[in-house]
Amino acid sequence: DIQMTQSPSTLSASVGDRVTITCRASQSISSWLAWYQQKPGKAPKLLIYKASYLESGVPSRFSGSGSGTEFTLTIRSLQPDDFATYYCQQYKSYPYTFGQGTKLEIK
Amino acid sequence: EVQVLESGGGLVQPGGSLRLSCAASGFTFSGYAMGWVRQTPGTGLEWVSSISGSGARTYYADPVKGRFTISRDNSKNMLYLQMNSLRVEDTAVYFCAKGPYSDSSEWFDPWGQGTLVTVSS
């Protein structure tokens, strides 16, 4: 199975900050990576697919990059609505696997 | 609007069975793969199973293989997850989600609101 490791596990930031979350795969997954945002008690919401493609309706302050084994999710100019938990997911091969999550907290 | 809505969760004893259902609307159901993902309270996300749009191809995570069966009724726009021989470690919120293509689920969007399955004596 492909292991996905996110860092950091928790990130404290302020409104207006630029933040970056990293996701590393245990083997190359090309660009077969998605990013999700989840708020407490809610379903995950797709932000990014194919590593860098922004899902329709997602604000342009979100961006994804990377290929192979290292990927990043960047949020430019944090907004109050962005404080949530973020997950990466590889879909290069079954079983699909998720990172353990990064909780973005208000500093 | 594309929507998926799960139902069927509840409390079941270890060794018992439960069938989850997912009602889809707002898209041509048979044209898209679907999947189930679970989330244990307080922890992360775990992919459980996926099925192609036609239902011909199914995929399972190792922890549920041989115990869970994914299926779909394209005439009713319904997705199912039959869960047998349930274990305490199957306790989780189960999400139904839509894939972007017919043959494979790849990424998931949208997700349902989730249904809680509790396995306990």
Coordinates of N, CA and C in Angstrom, one line a residue:
Chain A
D1 N 0.8 -1.2 0.0 CA 0.0 0.0 0.0 C 0.9 1.3 0.0
I2 N 0.4 2.3 -0.6 CA 1.1 3.6 -0.6 C 0.7 4.4 0.6
Q3 N 1.8 4.7 1.4 CA 1.6 5.5 2.6 C 1.6 7.0 2.3
M4 N 0.7 7.7 2.9 CA 0.7 9.2 2.7 C 1.0 9.9 4.0
T5 N 2.0 10.7 4.1 CA 2.3 11.4 5.3 C 2.2 12.9 5.1
Q6 N 1.4 13.5 6.0 CA 1.3 15.0 5.9 C 2.1 15.6 7.0
S7 N 2.5 16.8 6.8 CA 3.2 17.7 7.8 C 2.9 19.1 7.5
P8 N 2.7 19.9 8.6 CA 2.7 19.4 10.0 C 1.3 18.8 10.3
S9 N 1.2 18.2 11.5 CA -0.1 17.6 11.9 C -1.0 18.8 12.4
T10 N -0.4 19.8 13.0 CA -1.2 21.0 13.4 C -0.4 22.2 13.0
L11 N -1.2 23.2 12.5 CA -0.6 24.4 12.1 C -1.4 25.6 12.6
S12 N -0.7 26.5 13.3 CA -1.3 27.7 13.9 C -1.0 28.9 13.0
A13 N -2.0 29.6 12.6 CA -1.8 30.8 11.7 C -2.8 31.8 11.9
S14 N -2.6 33.0 11.4 CA -3.5 34.1 11.5 C -4.2 34.5 10.2
V15 N -5.3 35.1 10.3 CA -6.0 35.6 9.1 C -5.0 36.5 8.3
G16 N -5.0 36.2 7.0 CA -4.1 37.0 6.2 C -2.7 36.3 5.9
D17 N -2.4 35.3 6.7 CA -1.1 34.5 6.5 C -1.2 33.7 5.2
R18 N 0.0 33.3 4.8 CA 0.2 32.3 3.7 C 0.7 31.1 4.4
V19 N 0.0 29.9 4.1 CA 0.4 28.7 4.8 C 0.6 27.6 3.7
T20 N 1.5 26.6 4.1 CA 1.8 25.5 3.2 C 1.7 24.2 3.9
I21 N 1.0 23.3 3.4 CA 0.9 21.9 4.0 C 1.5 21.0 3.0
T22 N 2.3 20.0 3.6 CA 3.1 19.1 2.7 C 2.5 17.7 2.8
C23 N 2.5 17.0 1.8 CA 2.0 15.6 1.7 C 3.1 14.8 1.0
R24 N 3.6 13.7 1.6 CA 4.6 12.9 1.0 C 4.1 11.5 0.8
A25 N 4.3 10.9 -0.4 CA 3.9 9.6 -0.7 C 5.1 8.6 -0.6
S26 N 4.8 7.4 -0.1 CA 5.9 6.4 0.1 C 6.5 5.9 -1.2
Q27 N 5.8 6.1 -2.3 CA 6.4 5.8 -3.7 C 5.7 6.8 -4.6
S28 N 6.3 6.9 -5.8 CA 5.8 7.8 -6.8 C 4.3 7.6 -7.2
I29 N 3.6 8.7 -7.1 CA 2.2 8.6 -7.5 C 1.9 9.6 -8.7
S30 N 3.0 10.0 -9.4 CA 2.8 10.9 -10.5 C 2.1 12.2 -10.0
S31 N 1.0 12.5 -10.6 CA 0.1 13.6 -10.1 C -1.2 13.2 -9.6
W32 N -1.3 11.9 -9.3 CA -2.6 11.3 -8.8 C -2.9 11.6 -7.4
L33 N -3.1 12.9 -7.1 CA -3.3 13.3 -5.7 C -4.4 14.4 -5.6
A34 N -5.2 14.2 -4.6 CA -6.3 15.2 -4.3 C -6.2 15.7 -2.9
W35 N -6.7 16.9 -2.7 CA -6.7 17.6 -1.4 C -8.2 17.9 -1.0
Y36 N -8.5 17.7 0.2 CA -9.8 17.9 0.8 C -9.7 18.8 2.0
Q37 N -10.8 19.6 2.2 CA -11.0 20.3 3.4 C -12.2 19.7 4.2
Q38 N -12.0 19.6 5.5 CA -13.1 19.1 6.3 C -13.3 19.9 7.6
K39 N -14.5 20.3 7.8 CA -14.8 21.0 9.1 C -15.5 20.1 10.0
P40 N -15.5 20.4 11.3 CA -16.1 19.5 12.3 C -17.5 19.1 12.0
G41 N -17.8 17.9 12.0 CA -19.2 17.4 11.8 C -19.7 17.4 10.4
K42 N -18.8 17.8 9.5 CA -19.2 17.9 8.0 C -18.4 16.9 7.2
A43 N -18.9 16.7 6.0 CA -18.2 15.9 5.0 C -17.0 16.6 4.5
P44 N -16.0 15.8 4.0 CA -14.9 16.4 3.3 C -15.3 17.1 2.0
K45 N -14.6 18.2 1.7 CA -14.9 18.9 0.5 C -13.7 18.9 -0.4
L46 N -13.9 18.5 -1.7 CA -12.8 18.5 -2.6 C -12.3 19.9 -3.0
L47 N -11.0 20.1 -2.9 CA -10.3 21.4 -3.2 C -9.5 21.3 -4.5
I48 N -8.7 20.3 -4.6 CA -7.7 20.1 -5.6 C -7.7 18.7 -6.1
Y49 N -7.6 18.4 -7.4 CA -7.4 17.1 -8.0 C -6.3 17.1 -9.0
K50 N -5.7 16.0 -9.3 CA -4.6 15.9 -10.2 C -3.5 16.8 -9.7
A51 N -3.3 16.9 -8.4 CA -2.2 17.6 -7.7 C -2.3 19.1 -7.8
S52 N -2.8 19.7 -8.9 CA -2.8 21.1 -9.1 C -4.1 21.7 -9.7
Y53 N -5.0 20.9 -10.0 CA -6.3 21.4 -10.7 C -7.3 21.8 -9.6
L54 N -7.7 23.1 -9.7 CA -8.6 23.7 -8.7 C -10.0 23.2 -9.0
E55 N -10.7 22.7 -8.0 CA -12.1 22.3 -8.2 C -12.9 23.5 -8.5
S56 N -13.9 23.4 -9.3 CA -14.8 24.5 -9.6 C -15.5 25.1 -8.3
G57 N -15.4 26.4 -8.2 CA -16.1 27.0 -7.0 C -15.1 27.2 -5.8
V58 N -14.0 26.6 -5.9 CA -13.0 26.7 -4.8 C -12.2 28.0 -5.0
P59 N -12.1 28.9 -4.0 CA -11.4 30.1 -4.1 C -10.0 30.0 -4.6
S60 N -9.6 31.0 -5.4 CA -8.2 30.9 -6.1 C -7.1 31.1 -5.1
R61 N -7.4 31.4 -3.8 CA -6.3 31.5 -2.9 C -5.7 30.1 -2.5
F62 N -6.5 29.0 -2.9 CA -6.0 27.7 -2.7 C -5.2 27.3 -4.0
S63 N -4.1 26.6 -3.8 CA -3.3 26.1 -4.9 C -2.6 24.8 -4.5
G64 N -2.4 23.9 -5.5 CA -1.7 22.7 -5.2 C -0.5 22.6 -6.2
S65 N 0.5 21.9 -5.7 CA 1.7 21.7 -6.6 C 2.4 20.4 -6.2
G66 N 3.3 20.0 -7.1 CA 4.1 18.8 -6.8 C 3.8 17.6 -7.8
S67 N 4.7 16.6 -7.7 CA 4.5 15.4 -8.5 C 5.5 14.4 -8.0
G68 N 5.2 13.1 -8.3 CA 6.1 12.1 -7.8 C 5.8 11.7 -6.4
T69 N 6.6 12.2 -5.4 CA 6.4 11.8 -4.0 C 6.1 13.0 -3.1
E70 N 6.3 14.2 -3.6 CA 6.1 15.4 -2.7 C 5.2 16.4 -3.3
F71 N 4.2 16.8 -2.4 CA 3.1 17.7 -2.9 C 2.9 18.7 -1.8
T72 N 2.4 19.9 -2.2 CA 2.0 20.9 -1.3 C 0.7 21.5 -1.6
L73 N 0.0 21.9 -0.6 CA -1.2 22.7 -0.6 C -0.9 24.0 0.0
T74 N -1.1 25.1 -0.8 CA -0.8 26.4 -0.3 C -2.1 27.2 -0.2
I75 N -2.3 27.9 0.9 CA -3.4 28.8 1.0 C -2.9 30.2 1.2
R76 N -3.2 31.1 0.2 CA -2.7 32.4 0.2 C -3.7 33.3 0.9
S77 N -3.2 34.1 1.8 CA -4.1 35.1 2.5 C -5.3 34.4 3.2
L78 N -5.0 33.7 4.3 CA -6.0 32.9 5.0 C -7.2 33.7 5.4
Q79 N -8.4 33.1 5.2 CA -9.6 33.7 5.6 C -10.2 32.9 6.8
P80 N -11.1 33.5 7.6 CA -11.6 32.8 8.8 C -12.3 31.5 8.4
D81 N -12.9 31.4 7.2 CA -13.5 30.2 6.8 C -12.5 29.0 6.5
D82 N -11.3 29.3 6.4 CA -10.3 28.3 6.0 C -9.8 27.5 7.2
F83 N -10.1 27.9 8.4 CA -9.6 27.1 9.6 C -10.4 25.8 9.6
A84 N -9.7 24.7 9.4 CA -10.3 23.4 9.2 C -9.2 22.3 9.2
T85 N -9.6 21.1 8.9 CA -8.6 20.0 8.7 C -8.5 19.7 7.3
Y86 N -7.2 19.5 6.8 CA -7.0 19.2 5.4 C -6.3 17.8 5.2
Y87 N -6.8 17.1 4.2 CA -6.3 15.8 3.9 C -5.9 15.7 2.5
C88 N -4.8 14.9 2.3 CA -4.4 14.5 0.9 C -4.9 13.1 0.7
Q89 N -5.0 12.7 -0.6 CA -5.4 11.4 -0.9 C -4.7 11.0 -2.2
Q90 N -4.1 9.8 -2.2 CA -3.6 9.3 -3.5 C -4.6 8.4 -4.2
Y91 N -4.6 8.4 -5.5 CA -5.5 7.5 -6.2 C -4.8 6.9 -7.4
K92 N -3.4 6.8 -7.2 CA -2.7 6.1 -8.3 C -3.0 4.6 -8.3
S93 N -3.3 4.0 -7.2 CA -3.6 2.6 -7.1 C -4.4 2.3 -5.9
Y94 N -5.2 1.2 -6.0 CA -5.9 0.7 -4.9 C -5.0 -0.1 -3.9
P95 N -5.2 0.0 -2.6 CA -6.2 0.8 -1.9 C -5.9 2.3 -1.9
Y96 N -6.8 3.1 -2.2 CA -6.6 4.5 -2.1 C -6.3 4.8 -0.6
T97 N -5.4 5.8 -0.4 CA -5.0 6.1 1.0 C -5.0 7.6 1.2
F98 N -5.3 8.0 2.4 CA -5.3 9.4 2.8 C -4.1 9.7 3.7
G99 N -3.7 10.9 3.8 CA -2.8 11.4 4.8 C -3.6 11.5 6.1
Q100 N -2.9 11.7 7.2 CA -3.5 11.6 8.5 C -4.2 12.9 8.9
G101 N -4.0 13.9 8.0 CA -4.7 15.2 8.2 C -3.8 16.3 8.8
T102 N -4.1 17.5 8.5 CA -3.4 18.7 9.1 C -4.5 19.6 9.6
K103 N -4.5 19.9 10.9 CA -5.5 20.8 11.5 C -4.9 22.2 11.5
L104 N -5.6 23.1 10.8 CA -5.2 24.5 10.7 C -6.0 25.2 11.7
E105 N -5.3 25.8 12.7 CA -5.9 26.5 13.8 C -5.6 28.0 13.8
I106 N -6.5 28.7 14.4 CA -6.3 30.2 14.5 C -5.2 30.4 15.6
K107 N -4.2 31.2 15.3 CA -3.2 31.6 16.2 C -3.8 32.6 17.2
Chain B
E1 N -28.6 20.0 -8.8 CA -27.5 20.0 -7.9 C -27.1 18.5 -7.7
V2 N -25.8 18.2 -7.8 CA -25.4 16.8 -7.5 C -25.4 16.6 -6.0
Q3 N -26.0 15.5 -5.6 CA -26.1 15.1 -4.2 C -26.1 13.7 -4.0
V4 N -25.5 13.3 -2.9 CA -25.6 11.9 -2.4 C -26.0 11.9 -0.9
L5 N -26.8 11.0 -0.5 CA -27.3 11.0 0.8 C -27.4 9.5 1.4
E6 N -26.6 9.3 2.5 CA -26.5 8.0 3.0 C -27.6 7.8 4.1
S7 N -27.9 6.5 4.3 CA -28.8 6.1 5.3 C -28.5 4.6 5.7
G8 N -29.0 4.2 6.9 CA -28.9 2.8 7.2 C -27.9 2.5 8.4
G9 N -27.3 3.6 8.9 CA -26.4 3.4 10.0 C -27.1 3.0 11.3
G10 N -26.4 2.6 12.3 CA -27.0 2.3 13.6 C -26.1 1.5 14.5
L11 N -26.7 1.0 15.5 CA -26.0 0.2 16.5 C -26.2 -1.3 16.2
V12 N -25.1 -2.0 16.1 CA -25.1 -3.4 15.8 C -24.1 -4.2 16.7
Q13 N -24.4 -5.4 17.1 CA -23.5 -6.2 17.9 C -22.4 -6.7 17.1
P14 N -21.3 -7.0 17.7 CA -20.2 -7.7 16.9 C -20.7 -9.0 16.3
G15 N -20.3 -9.2 15.1 CA -20.7 -10.4 14.3 C -22.0 -10.1 13.5
G16 N -22.6 -9.0 13.8 CA -23.9 -8.7 13.1 C -23.7 -8.1 11.7
S17 N -24.8 -7.8 11.1 CA -24.8 -7.3 9.7 C -25.6 -6.0 9.7
L18 N -25.3 -5.2 8.6 CA -26.0 -3.9 8.4 C -25.8 -3.6 6.9
R19 N -26.8 -3.0 6.3 CA -26.7 -2.5 5.0 C -26.9 -1.0 4.9
L20 N -25.9 -0.3 4.4 CA -25.9 1.1 4.1 C -26.4 1.4 2.7
S21 N -27.2 2.4 2.6 CA -27.7 2.9 1.3 C -27.3 4.3 1.0
C22 N -27.2 4.6 -0.2 CA -26.8 6.0 -0.6 C -27.7 6.3 -1.8
A23 N -28.5 7.4 -1.7 CA -29.4 7.8 -2.8 C -28.7 9.0 -3.5
A24 N -28.5 8.8 -4.8 CA -27.9 9.8 -5.6 C -28.9 10.6 -6.5
S25 N -28.6 11.9 -6.7 CA -29.5 12.7 -7.5 C -28.7 13.8 -8.2
G26 N -29.2 14.3 -9.3 CA -28.6 15.5 -9.9 C -27.5 15.1 -11.0
F27 N -27.3 13.8 -11.3 CA -26.4 13.4 -12.3 C -26.8 12.0 -12.8
T28 N -26.2 11.7 -14.0 CA -26.5 10.4 -14.6 C -25.7 9.3 -13.8
F29 N -26.4 8.7 -12.9 CA -25.8 7.8 -11.9 C -25.0 6.7 -12.5
S30 N -25.5 6.1 -13.5 CA -24.8 4.9 -14.1 C -23.5 5.3 -14.8
G31 N -23.3 6.6 -15.0 CA -22.1 7.1 -15.7 C -20.9 7.3 -14.8
Y32 N -21.1 7.1 -13.5 CA -20.0 7.4 -12.6 C -19.7 6.3 -11.6
A33 N -18.4 6.1 -11.4 CA -18.0 5.2 -10.3 C -18.4 5.9 -8.9
M34 N -18.6 5.1 -7.9 CA -18.9 5.5 -6.6 C -18.1 4.8 -5.6
G35 N -18.0 5.4 -4.4 CA -17.2 4.8 -3.4 C -17.7 5.1 -2.0
W36 N -17.2 4.3 -1.0 CA -17.4 4.4 0.4 C -16.1 4.7 1.1
V37 N -16.2 5.7 2.0 CA -15.0 6.1 2.8 C -15.5 6.2 4.2
R38 N -14.7 5.7 5.2 CA -15.1 5.8 6.6 C -14.2 6.7 7.4
Q39 N -14.7 7.1 8.5 CA -13.9 8.0 9.4 C -14.2 7.6 10.8
T40 N -13.2 7.1 11.5 CA -13.3 6.8 12.9 C -13.4 8.1 13.7
P41 N -14.2 8.1 14.7 CA -14.3 9.4 15.5 C -13.0 9.8 16.0
G42 N -12.7 11.1 15.7 CA -11.4 11.7 16.1 C -10.2 11.4 15.3
T43 N -10.4 10.5 14.3 CA -9.2 10.2 13.5 C -9.4 10.5 12.0
G44 N -8.6 9.9 11.2 CA -8.7 10.3 9.8 C -9.6 9.5 8.9
L45 N -9.4 9.6 7.6 CA -10.2 9.0 6.6 C -9.6 7.7 6.1
E46 N -10.5 6.7 5.8 CA -10.0 5.4 5.3 C -11.0 5.0 4.2
W47 N -10.4 4.8 3.0 CA -11.1 4.3 1.9 C -11.6 2.9 2.1
V48 N -12.8 2.6 1.8 CA -13.4 1.3 2.1 C -13.6 0.5 0.8
S49 N -14.3 1.0 -0.1 CA -14.7 0.3 -1.3 C -15.1 1.2 -2.4
S50 N -14.9 0.8 -3.7 CA -15.4 1.5 -4.9 C -16.0 0.6 -5.8
I51 N -16.9 1.1 -6.7 CA -17.5 0.3 -7.7 C -17.6 1.2 -9.0
S52 N -17.4 0.5 -10.1 CA -17.5 1.2 -11.4 C -19.0 1.6 -11.7
G53 N -19.1 2.4 -12.7 CA -20.5 2.9 -13.1 C -21.4 1.8 -13.5
S54 N -20.9 0.8 -14.2 CA -21.7 -0.3 -14.6 C -22.0 -1.3 -13.5
G55 N -21.1 -1.3 -12.5 CA -21.2 -2.3 -11.4 C -20.3 -3.5 -11.7
A56 N -19.6 -3.5 -12.8 CA -18.9 -4.7 -13.2 C -17.6 -4.9 -12.4
R57 N -17.0 -3.7 -12.0 CA -15.8 -3.8 -11.2 C -15.9 -3.2 -9.8
T58 N -15.4 -4.0 -8.9 CA -15.5 -3.6 -7.5 C -14.1 -3.7 -6.8
Y59 N -13.9 -2.9 -5.8 CA -12.6 -2.8 -5.2 C -12.8 -2.7 -3.7
Y60 N -11.9 -3.3 -2.9 CA -12.1 -3.3 -1.4 C -10.8 -3.1 -0.7
A61 N -10.9 -2.4 0.4 CA -9.7 -2.3 1.3 C -9.6 -3.7 2.0
D62 N -8.3 -4.0 2.3 CA -8.0 -5.4 2.9 C -8.8 -5.6 4.2
P63 N -9.0 -4.6 5.1 CA -9.7 -4.9 6.4 C -11.1 -5.3 6.2
V64 N -11.7 -5.0 5.0 CA -13.2 -5.3 4.9 C -13.4 -6.4 3.8
K65 N -12.3 -6.8 3.1 CA -12.5 -7.8 2.0 C -13.0 -9.1 2.5
G66 N -14.0 -9.6 1.9 CA -14.7 -10.9 2.3 C -15.8 -10.7 3.3
R67 N -15.9 -9.5 3.9 CA -17.0 -9.2 4.8 C -18.0 -8.2 4.3
F68 N -17.5 -7.2 3.5 CA -18.3 -6.1 3.0 C -18.5 -6.4 1.5
T69 N -19.7 -6.0 1.0 CA -20.0 -6.1 -0.5 C -20.6 -4.8 -0.9
I70 N -20.0 -4.2 -1.9 CA -20.5 -2.9 -2.5 C -21.4 -3.3 -3.7
S71 N -22.4 -2.6 -3.9 CA -23.3 -2.9 -5.1 C -24.1 -1.6 -5.5
R72 N -24.7 -1.6 -6.6 CA -25.5 -0.5 -7.0 C -26.6 -0.9 -7.9
D73 N -27.7 -0.1 -7.8 CA -28.9 -0.4 -8.6 C -29.1 0.9 -9.5
N74 N -28.6 0.8 -10.7 CA -28.6 2.0 -11.5 C -30.0 2.4 -11.9
S75 N -31.0 1.5 -11.9 CA -32.4 1.9 -12.2 C -33.0 2.7 -11.1
K76 N -32.4 2.6 -9.9 CA -33.0 3.3 -8.7 C -32.0 4.5 -8.3
N77 N -30.9 4.6 -8.9 CA -29.9 5.6 -8.5 C -29.4 5.4 -7.1
M78 N -29.2 4.1 -6.7 CA -28.8 3.8 -5.4 C -27.5 3.0 -5.3
L79 N -26.7 3.3 -4.3 CA -25.5 2.6 -4.0 C -25.7 1.9 -2.6
Y80 N -25.1 0.8 -2.5 CA -25.2 0.0 -1.2 C -23.9 -0.5 -0.7
L81 N -23.8 -0.7 0.6 CA -22.7 -1.4 1.2 C -23.3 -2.4 2.2
Q82 N -23.2 -3.7 1.9 CA -23.6 -4.7 2.8 C -22.4 -5.1 3.7
M83 N -22.6 -4.9 5.0 CA -21.6 -5.2 5.9 C -21.9 -6.4 6.8
N84 N -21.1 -7.4 6.7 CA -21.4 -8.6 7.5 C -20.2 -8.9 8.4
S85 N -20.4 -9.7 9.4 CA -19.3 -10.1 10.4 C -18.7 -8.8 10.9
L86 N -19.5 -7.9 11.4 CA -19.0 -6.6 11.8 C -18.2 -6.8 13.1
R87 N -17.1 -5.9 13.1 CA -16.2 -5.9 14.2 C -16.2 -4.6 14.9
V88 N -15.8 -4.5 16.2 CA -15.8 -3.3 16.9 C -15.0 -2.2 16.1
E89 N -13.9 -2.6 15.5 CA -13.1 -1.7 14.7 C -13.7 -1.2 13.4
D90 N -14.9 -1.7 13.1 CA -15.6 -1.1 12.0 C -16.5 0.1 12.4
T91 N -16.5 0.4 13.7 CA -17.2 1.6 14.1 C -16.7 2.8 13.5
A92 N -17.5 3.6 12.8 CA -17.1 4.8 12.1 C -18.3 5.5 11.5
V93 N -18.0 6.7 11.0 CA -19.0 7.4 10.1 C -18.6 6.9 8.7
Y94 N -19.6 6.5 8.0 CA -19.4 6.0 6.6 C -20.0 7.0 5.6
F95 N -19.1 7.5 4.7 CA -19.5 8.4 3.7 C -19.6 7.7 2.4
C96 N -20.6 8.1 1.6 CA -20.8 7.8 0.2 C -20.3 8.9 -0.6
A97 N -19.6 8.6 -1.7 CA -19.1 9.7 -2.5 C -19.0 9.4 -4.0
K98 N -19.1 10.3 -4.8 CA -19.1 10.2 -6.3 C -17.7 10.3 -6.8
G99 N -17.4 9.5 -7.8 CA -16.1 9.6 -8.5 C -16.3 10.5 -9.8
P100 N -15.2 10.8 -10.4 CA -15.3 11.7 -11.6 C -15.5 11.0 -12.9
Y101 N -15.3 9.7 -12.9 CA -15.4 8.9 -14.2 C -16.2 7.7 -14.0
S102 N -16.4 7.0 -15.1 CA -17.2 5.8 -15.0 C -16.4 4.6 -14.5
D103 N -15.2 4.5 -14.9 CA -14.4 3.2 -14.6 C -13.8 3.2 -13.3
S104 N -13.4 4.4 -12.7 CA -12.7 4.4 -11.5 C -13.1 5.6 -10.7
S105 N -13.1 5.5 -9.3 CA -13.6 6.6 -8.5 C -12.5 7.7 -8.3
E106 N -11.3 7.3 -8.3 CA -10.2 8.3 -8.2 C -10.4 9.3 -7.1
W107 N -10.7 10.6 -7.3 CA -11.0 11.5 -6.3 C -12.5 11.5 -6.1
F108 N -13.0 12.0 -4.9 CA -14.4 12.0 -4.5 C -15.0 13.3 -4.4
D109 N -16.1 13.5 -5.1 CA -16.8 14.8 -5.0 C -18.2 14.7 -5.7
P110 N -19.3 14.9 -5.0 CA -19.3 15.3 -3.6 C -19.4 14.1 -2.7
W111 N -19.4 14.4 -1.4 CA -19.6 13.4 -0.4 C -21.0 13.6 0.3
G112 N -21.5 12.5 0.8 CA -22.7 12.7 1.6 C -22.4 13.2 3.0
Q113 N -23.4 13.3 3.8 CA -23.2 13.9 5.2 C -22.7 12.8 6.1
G114 N -22.7 11.5 5.7 CA -22.2 10.4 6.5 C -23.3 9.8 7.4
T115 N -23.1 8.5 7.7 CA -24.0 7.8 8.5 C -23.2 7.0 9.5
L116 N -23.5 7.1 10.8 CA -22.7 6.5 11.9 C -23.1 5.0 12.1
V117 N -22.0 4.2 12.0 CA -22.2 2.8 12.4 C -21.4 2.5 13.6
T118 N -22.1 2.0 14.6 CA -21.5 1.6 15.9 C -21.6 0.1 16.2
V119 N -20.5 -0.5 16.3 CA -20.4 -1.9 16.6 C -20.0 -2.1 18.0
S120 N -21.0 -2.6 18.8 CA -20.8 -2.7 20.2 C -21.7 -3.7 20.9
S121 N -21.3 -4.4 21.9 CA -22.2 -5.3 22.6 C -22.9 -4.6 23.8

